[in-house]
């Protein structure tokens, strides 16, 4: 499943998220797509809906699963951890046989 990182130039949290996603890309087996945008919040609002479009999982600085919903937090402190990313791409430890 592709993970889309909507990043804004000069955003430290976007840089941190990009670094984490790039490092986790091979381990978790997902495709990283990056789009530069002027206003990440507006782009997420107007872009693919993670709750209805299962082909895209937008990640803007941080993303958290709350129940069955993927909560997007734009330009706020916090970067997805490897375990959070593992959950986002549906490759939990149980599925990987670890």
Coordinates of C-alpha atoms in Angstrom, one line a residue:
X1 CA 0.0 0.0 0.0
X2 CA 1.4 3.4 -0.9
X3 CA 2.0 5.9 1.9
X4 CA 1.8 9.5 0.8
X5 CA 3.8 12.1 2.6
X6 CA 2.4 15.6 2.1
X7 CA 5.3 17.8 3.0
X8 CA 5.8 21.5 3.3
X9 CA 9.2 23.2 2.6
X10 CA 10.8 24.4 5.8
X11 CA 8.7 22.1 8.0
X12 CA 11.0 20.4 10.5
X13 CA 8.4 17.8 11.3
X14 CA 7.9 16.9 7.6
X15 CA 11.7 16.4 7.4
X16 CA 11.6 14.1 10.4
X17 CA 8.7 12.2 8.9
X18 CA 10.4 11.8 5.6
X19 CA 13.6 10.5 7.2
X20 CA 11.6 7.9 9.3
X21 CA 9.6 6.8 6.3
X22 CA 12.6 6.4 4.1
X23 CA 14.4 4.3 6.7
X24 CA 11.3 2.1 7.3
X25 CA 10.4 1.8 3.6
X26 CA 12.4 -1.4 2.9
X27 CA 11.7 -3.1 6.2
X28 CA 7.9 -2.6 6.0
X29 CA 7.6 -3.1 2.3
X30 CA 5.6 0.0 1.3
X31 CA 6.0 2.6 -1.5
X32 CA 6.7 6.2 -0.4
X33 CA 5.2 8.9 -2.5
X34 CA 6.0 12.4 -1.7
X35 CA 4.1 15.5 -2.7
X36 CA 5.3 19.0 -2.0
X37 CA 2.5 21.3 -1.0
X38 CA 2.1 24.8 0.3
X39 CA -0.6 24.0 2.8
X40 CA -0.5 20.3 4.0
X41 CA -3.8 20.6 5.9
X42 CA -5.6 21.9 2.8
X43 CA -4.0 19.2 0.6
X44 CA -5.1 16.4 3.0
X45 CA -8.6 17.8 3.2
X46 CA -8.8 18.0 -0.6
X47 CA -6.8 14.8 -1.2
X48 CA -7.5 11.1 -0.8
X49 CA -9.6 10.3 2.2
X50 CA -7.8 7.6 4.2
X51 CA -11.1 6.3 5.6
X52 CA -12.6 5.7 2.1
X53 CA -9.7 5.3 -0.2
X54 CA -7.7 2.3 0.9
X55 CA -5.1 2.8 -1.8
X56 CA -3.6 5.8 0.0
X57 CA -2.5 6.4 3.6
X58 CA -1.6 10.1 3.9
X59 CA 1.0 10.8 6.5
X60 CA 1.5 14.4 7.5
X61 CA 4.2 14.7 10.2
X62 CA 2.3 12.2 12.3
X63 CA -0.6 9.8 12.0
X64 CA -2.3 7.9 14.7
X65 CA -4.8 5.1 14.6
X66 CA -7.8 5.6 16.9
X67 CA -10.1 2.7 16.7
X68 CA -10.8 2.1 13.0
X69 CA -9.9 5.7 12.1
X70 CA -6.5 7.1 10.9
X71 CA -6.1 10.5 12.5
X72 CA -3.9 12.8 10.5
X73 CA -2.1 15.6 12.4
X74 CA -0.6 18.2 10.2
X75 CA 2.6 20.0 11.2
X76 CA 2.4 19.0 14.8
X77 CA 5.2 17.6 16.9
X78 CA 5.6 13.8 16.7
X79 CA 6.9 11.5 14.0
X80 CA 5.4 8.1 13.3
X81 CA 7.5 5.3 14.9
X82 CA 8.3 2.1 13.2
X83 CA 5.5 0.3 15.1
X84 CA 3.0 3.0 14.1
X85 CA 4.1 2.7 10.5
X86 CA 3.9 -1.1 10.8
X87 CA 0.3 -0.7 11.9
X88 CA -0.5 1.8 9.2
X89 CA 0.7 -0.5 6.4
X90 CA -1.0 -3.5 7.9
X91 CA 2.1 -5.5 8.6
X92 CA 2.0 -6.2 12.3
X93 CA 4.4 -8.6 14.1
X94 CA 1.8 -11.3 14.0
X95 CA 1.5 -11.1 10.2
X96 CA 5.3 -11.2 9.8
X97 CA 5.5 -14.2 12.0
X98 CA 7.8 -12.5 14.6

